[in-house]
Amino acid sequence: MTAMTGQQIVEAALAASTADGAVAYVVDSSEANLRWASNSLTTNGAMRSRQVVVISFVDGGAGMAAGTVARTGTPDVAELVAASEQAARDAGPAQDAVPLIGPGDPMAPVSTGDWDADPATTSIEVFGDVAPALGQAFGEAGGRDELLFGFAEHQMSTTWLGTSTGLRLRHDQPTGRVELNGKSRDFGRSVWAGVGTRDFTDVSIEALAADVQRKMAWSQRRVDLPAGRYETLLPPSAVSDLMIYAYWTMEARDADEGRNVYARPGGGNRIGDRICGLPLTLRSDPAEPGLECAPFQVVGGSSGAASVFDNGMATPATDWISGGVLTNLVRPRAWALQQTAPAVAALDNIVLSDPGATATTEEMIAATQRGLLLTTLWYIREVDPQTLLLTGLTRDGVFLVEDGEVTGAVNNFRFNESPVSLLGRATQASVIERTLPREWNDWFTRAAMPMLRVPDFNMSSVSPAS
Amino acid sequence: MAQLRSVDESFLALPLSALTDAALTRAVDLGCEHADIRVERIRTQTIRLRDARVEAAADGEDLGLAVRVVHEGTWGFAAGVVLTAAEAVRLAEEAVAVARVSAALNTDRVELAPEPAYPDAEWVSAYDVDPFEVPEAEKTGLMVELSEQLLAADGVEHVQSDVMHVKECKYYADTAGTRTRQQRVRIHPTFTALTVDRVTGGFESMRTLAPPAGRGWEYLTGTGWDWRGELAEIPEHLREKTKAPSVEPGRYDLVVDPSNLFLTIHESIGHATELDRALGYEAAYAGTSFATVDKLGSLQYGSSLMNVTGDRTAEHGLSTIGWDDEGVAGQQWDIVSDGVLVGYQVDRNMARLRGMDRSNGCAFADSAGHVPVQRMANVSLQPAPDGPSTEEIISGVERGIYVVGDKSWSIDMQRYNFQFTGQRFYRIEGGKLAGQVKDVAYQATTTDFWGSMSRVGGPQTYVLGGAFNCGKAQPGQVAPVSHGCPSALFEGTTILNTVQEGGQ
């Protein structure tokens, strides 16, 4: 694609650096996507990009400072390095300054990837089987006077990260997702099915379409219910969107400073507290089968949750909640040093499980006398950070379960609930399955979740939307 | 304030004509009915401070090109980052390949509503100081100084502050002969003070109300906003909020300040009157709209005091531009007149589908790497020509709440049911403000809410608010947009107590 390879750019940037330390990384990415509405294509695309990022570290006497400059395409590497050094000189000393990680550092990752290999790529051909299957599904849906909407996307990115301390790390990340939304022609009934994938070889459009068709059949009978607290079955997708928010908030520094839901009244954080009624484990693992993600950190700009000084830091398997007890919070190395606590990096997947769970989602539905079965959640926003109270909507399928069977589709609701409170109140979890978050899948697609039973989920008001 | 600026030389020095010739010629050779090429360079800088010390200083530039074609009635799109004629040819070929694979899914033939060609056109937004020409040390220095001022105040334990500024350079050319060059600048500084009660574990925050603006660095040095004045008042606002009683839930008359109302307009009018949503193009993602095309001209959206326009022309507006990403010139039009739905935001294909003479210029991509989709214009509520001041509106309310500043927002996928919080809420008793209350959210259905609007403020209350982060489309795209509005009164709105909602 370009004259210089990603590896060469990283080496050239590090060689051009005159700073006290430097990190350079290149991300080569490619993507293909198809989008459709009302049984027909709307947009599509095949895109390639290259991002080149240089972070310089300069000690002006008062402490180490950092500056980040990022460019796409084929930037002049020397200019990029000079600009990042100037940015560091202008930034002032960093609060999160610690020595960069090098090979042999206990924080360096064990697996470094195949540095020299060509970048991984994708193209529109990844949909060679998907596109005709979609065309077939459109025809069948049209035959039932139903409409299909949705999106399929495949991305490949290769990251090469180098540091002036000698780290050379490479990671290839495939990310895929497909969503299928079925509606009646008047848009009055609406249901959804979706799945995450690494390569689309495991995606069955037929299976997704069958799931949509089943839920459309469930929606034939309409039941209007008022706002209130209901026994509710949250399926894996809905659980994932709530858990992702709980996970994104797991910042040790905010907790230690008394400013998030994991803060302990009186000072400190709630690590060690039992926060779940069930013996649940919430964990991330770069080697989780089907959900593999980078085994090291890549950070362009520091925040309370990550530090540019921690670039290349290993991201080993981590339990955030273990046996129902809060076990870890995300803690960059500088804050770890200050608090005499372990440095812990965030990862790009999460798994929530109850080790003792044996019921499938179908069995949980069958064991429900009267309750609501949700499909997905939407427009989730933070209302009160102190309790992590979130608001949002149910979307594309609220089903009434009576005597173990779905008996109709209920109107949508606005909910006000905290995921941390829900963890405390859930009374049953199913076995886990890979799922696609609905709300957050632009940023987070790698999740495996159980269905949760919550005896008193707060449906705050009715939404007339369908 | 009139600007005689031109587009940056360094952008014009890119091989724009050669890329155009290469891409469009190849597309025509491959049988495309329409082809366009877009070259965009988007420079973004973010300076983020934690407790008045720089936490992150990041400078990014996204430079790329995209070719979009209509081939045998089907869209095809391809994007890359290498600005050579060979790559432009490859992208034209790839766009056609994408159209061919996609044809299996396509049942609606793409045709574009007509638009005059603009063979040699240039437009630059209104700003005084290019933020990227200000030395970094000067920018971080000012952010540190303003943050320290806030952090030094009694009762302020933490300060979170950041400034993000963006400069977009855009070139567009199509097979109809349009060639446009554009440049626009925008900036969004925010400062948030936080206080923590260690004993109870409680914490509260208060953020500046200053909206993001289509302005340059002059915005932070006093043009268009009094930063030092607002920062001086934040600690007292925060102190009062911390001590404020928790709100009693129920129905109240709501006086909504423009600093909050802009976001309610964005969610309940802006998105609801996007034609692609009404037609279902966003049905699986951003959602649809209750304001369907069969209701155009008849839907009572709100009270007769409600007049809403869409525009791409407001000075300092975040979605103001010369031409959209289909070469359509910026316009202004009516969306709601005397409370009735009368217009939508559209692109060229939708304009043709609806039998409109012309698109109103709402096709945008957020970068060269993304395909243009219908995006929001500046959607604004018009003030009443001789309307009251905010104080006059409050003086007519017996028992109510005055809402200032935006915070949390959420609305359903058909744009009916919404819930908003704010920076601060004041009780109104007997026509006077009676101190802050906390833990407040207001919840309503769109047409009920706008139908309850019984007073609309005058031009003296009008503020152009907005946001940088409007999300839409798959793959996800982010767009900036402004919303102007006066203060207004909404009768009998449902107020929730968020602590009670959480069951705590």
mmCIF file of N, CA, C and O in Angstrom, chain A residues 228-234 364-365 367-374 399-401 427-428 452-459:
data_model
loop_
_atom_site.group_PDB
_atom_site.id
_atom_site.type_symbol
_atom_site.label_atom_id
_atom_site.label_comp_id
_atom_site.label_asym_id
_atom_site.label_seq_id
_atom_site.Cartn_x
_atom_site.Cartn_y
_atom_site.Cartn_z
ATOM 1 N N GLY A 228 -43.396 0.073 36.371
ATOM 2 C CA GLY A 228 -43.368 -0.569 37.684
ATOM 3 C C GLY A 228 -42.163 -1.467 37.804
ATOM 4 O O GLY A 228 -41.325 -1.512 36.902
ATOM 5 N N ARG A 229 -42.081 -2.167 38.915
ATOM 6 C CA ARG A 229 -40.974 -3.112 39.096
ATOM 7 C C ARG A 229 -41.454 -4.512 38.725
ATOM 8 O O ARG A 229 -42.496 -4.951 39.189
ATOM 9 N N TYR A 230 -40.691 -5.170 37.850
ATOM 10 C CA TYR A 230 -41.081 -6.480 37.332
ATOM 11 C C TYR A 230 -39.963 -7.496 37.546
ATOM 12 O O TYR A 230 -38.779 -7.149 37.450
ATOM 13 N N GLU A 231 -40.362 -8.742 37.773
ATOM 14 C CA GLU A 231 -39.379 -9.815 37.637
ATOM 15 C C GLU A 231 -38.972 -9.815 36.168
ATOM 16 O O GLU A 231 -39.817 -9.855 35.272
ATOM 17 N N THR A 232 -37.666 -9.751 35.930
ATOM 18 C CA THR A 232 -37.174 -9.536 34.568
ATOM 19 C C THR A 232 -36.026 -10.484 34.255
ATOM 20 O O THR A 232 -35.115 -10.663 35.074
ATOM 21 N N LEU A 233 -36.106 -11.091 33.070
ATOM 22 C CA LEU A 233 -35.002 -11.898 32.553
ATOM 23 C C LEU A 233 -34.210 -11.033 31.587
ATOM 24 O O LEU A 233 -34.715 -10.644 30.530
ATOM 25 N N LEU A 234 -32.973 -10.718 31.983
ATOM 26 C CA LEU A 234 -32.092 -9.924 31.128
ATOM 27 C C LEU A 234 -31.257 -10.893 30.310
ATOM 28 O O LEU A 234 -30.434 -11.618 30.869
ATOM 29 N N MET A 364 -34.304 -21.084 31.909
ATOM 30 C CA MET A 364 -34.693 -19.986 32.812
ATOM 31 C C MET A 364 -36.061 -19.424 32.431
ATOM 32 O O MET A 364 -36.858 -19.077 33.296
ATOM 33 N N ILE A 365 -36.287 -19.330 31.123
ATOM 34 C CA ILE A 365 -37.613 -18.857 30.678
ATOM 35 C C ILE A 365 -38.681 -19.859 31.137
ATOM 36 O O ILE A 365 -39.721 -19.484 31.688
ATOM 37 N N ALA A 367 -38.703 -21.726 33.602
ATOM 38 C CA ALA A 367 -38.873 -21.754 35.058
ATOM 39 C C ALA A 367 -39.485 -20.457 35.593
ATOM 40 O O ALA A 367 -39.467 -20.211 36.797
ATOM 41 N N THR A 368 -39.983 -19.608 34.688
ATOM 42 C CA THR A 368 -40.520 -18.313 35.110
ATOM 43 C C THR A 368 -42.045 -18.364 35.142
ATOM 44 O O THR A 368 -42.681 -18.665 34.126
ATOM 45 N N GLN A 369 -42.607 -18.024 36.316
ATOM 46 C CA GLN A 369 -44.061 -18.057 36.425
ATOM 47 C C GLN A 369 -44.683 -16.865 35.706
ATOM 48 O O GLN A 369 -45.576 -17.001 34.895
ATOM 49 N N ARG A 370 -44.185 -15.661 36.036
ATOM 50 C CA ARG A 370 -44.641 -14.463 35.334
ATOM 51 C C ARG A 370 -43.512 -13.449 35.375
ATOM 52 O O ARG A 370 -43.031 -13.089 36.450
ATOM 53 N N GLY A 371 -43.099 -12.991 34.240
ATOM 54 C CA GLY A 371 -42.012 -12.021 34.207
ATOM 55 C C GLY A 371 -41.828 -11.467 32.812
ATOM 56 O O GLY A 371 -42.523 -11.872 31.870
ATOM 57 N N LEU A 372 -40.905 -10.522 32.706
ATOM 58 C CA LEU A 372 -40.586 -9.919 31.414
ATOM 59 C C LEU A 372 -39.281 -10.508 30.897
ATOM 60 O O LEU A 372 -38.316 -10.638 31.648
ATOM 61 N N LEU A 373 -39.268 -10.836 29.632
ATOM 62 C CA LEU A 373 -38.047 -11.288 28.951
ATOM 63 C C LEU A 373 -37.631 -10.171 27.993
ATOM 64 O O LEU A 373 -38.366 -9.840 27.060
ATOM 65 N N LEU A 374 -36.477 -9.589 28.226
ATOM 66 C CA LEU A 374 -36.026 -8.484 27.375
ATOM 67 C C LEU A 374 -35.219 -9.020 26.191
ATOM 68 O O LEU A 374 -34.859 -10.198 26.136
ATOM 69 N N PHE A 399 -40.887 -9.319 26.118
ATOM 70 C CA PHE A 399 -41.877 -10.396 26.007
ATOM 71 C C PHE A 399 -42.414 -10.758 27.392
ATOM 72 O O PHE A 399 -41.662 -10.781 28.364
ATOM 73 N N LEU A 400 -43.707 -11.029 27.426
ATOM 74 C CA LEU A 400 -44.325 -11.469 28.671
ATOM 75 C C LEU A 400 -44.192 -12.993 28.754
ATOM 76 O O LEU A 400 -44.546 -13.710 27.814
ATOM 77 N N VAL A 401 -43.639 -13.449 29.882
ATOM 78 C CA VAL A 401 -43.527 -14.890 30.119
ATOM 79 C C VAL A 401 -44.552 -15.259 31.190
ATOM 80 O O VAL A 401 -44.591 -14.634 32.261
ATOM 81 N N THR A 427 -30.891 -12.989 41.133
ATOM 82 C CA THR A 427 -31.101 -14.219 41.905
ATOM 83 C C THR A 427 -30.728 -15.482 41.139
ATOM 84 O O THR A 427 -30.674 -16.560 41.705
ATOM 85 N N GLN A 428 -30.521 -15.340 39.816
ATOM 86 C CA GLN A 428 -30.149 -16.523 39.040
ATOM 87 C C GLN A 428 -29.381 -16.088 37.794
ATOM 88 O O GLN A 428 -29.686 -15.053 37.185
ATOM 89 N N LEU A 452 -29.544 -13.079 33.253
ATOM 90 C CA LEU A 452 -29.738 -12.842 34.692
ATOM 91 C C LEU A 452 -31.225 -12.701 34.997
ATOM 92 O O LEU A 452 -31.968 -12.095 34.226
ATOM 93 N N ARG A 453 -31.607 -13.242 36.145
ATOM 94 C CA ARG A 453 -32.966 -13.025 36.646
ATOM 95 C C ARG A 453 -32.897 -11.965 37.750
ATOM 96 O O ARG A 453 -32.137 -12.097 38.711
ATOM 97 N N VAL A 454 -33.669 -10.880 37.560
ATOM 98 C CA VAL A 454 -33.723 -9.802 38.553
ATOM 99 C C VAL A 454 -35.170 -9.715 39.033
ATOM 100 O O VAL A 454 -36.083 -9.560 38.211
ATOM 101 N N PRO A 455 -35.412 -9.843 40.342
ATOM 102 C CA PRO A 455 -36.800 -9.941 40.809
ATOM 103 C C PRO A 455 -37.587 -8.636 40.732
ATOM 104 O O PRO A 455 -38.815 -8.665 40.759
ATOM 105 N N ASP A 456 -36.874 -7.488 40.621
ATOM 106 C CA ASP A 456 -37.572 -6.201 40.796
ATOM 107 C C ASP A 456 -36.945 -5.108 39.930
ATOM 108 O O ASP A 456 -36.562 -4.051 40.415
ATOM 109 N N PHE A 457 -36.824 -5.359 38.631
ATOM 110 C CA PHE A 457 -36.196 -4.402 37.709
ATOM 111 C C PHE A 457 -37.097 -3.176 37.568
ATOM 112 O O PHE A 457 -38.302 -3.291 37.352
ATOM 113 N N ASN A 458 -36.483 -1.965 37.674
ATOM 114 C CA ASN A 458 -37.271 -0.721 37.721
ATOM 115 C C ASN A 458 -37.575 -0.167 36.327
ATOM 116 O O ASN A 458 -36.751 0.508 35.723
ATOM 117 N N MET A 459 -38.791 -0.461 35.841
ATOM 118 C CA MET A 459 -39.283 0.134 34.597
ATOM 119 C C MET A 459 -39.942 1.451 34.980
ATOM 120 O O MET A 459 -41.052 1.469 35.521
#
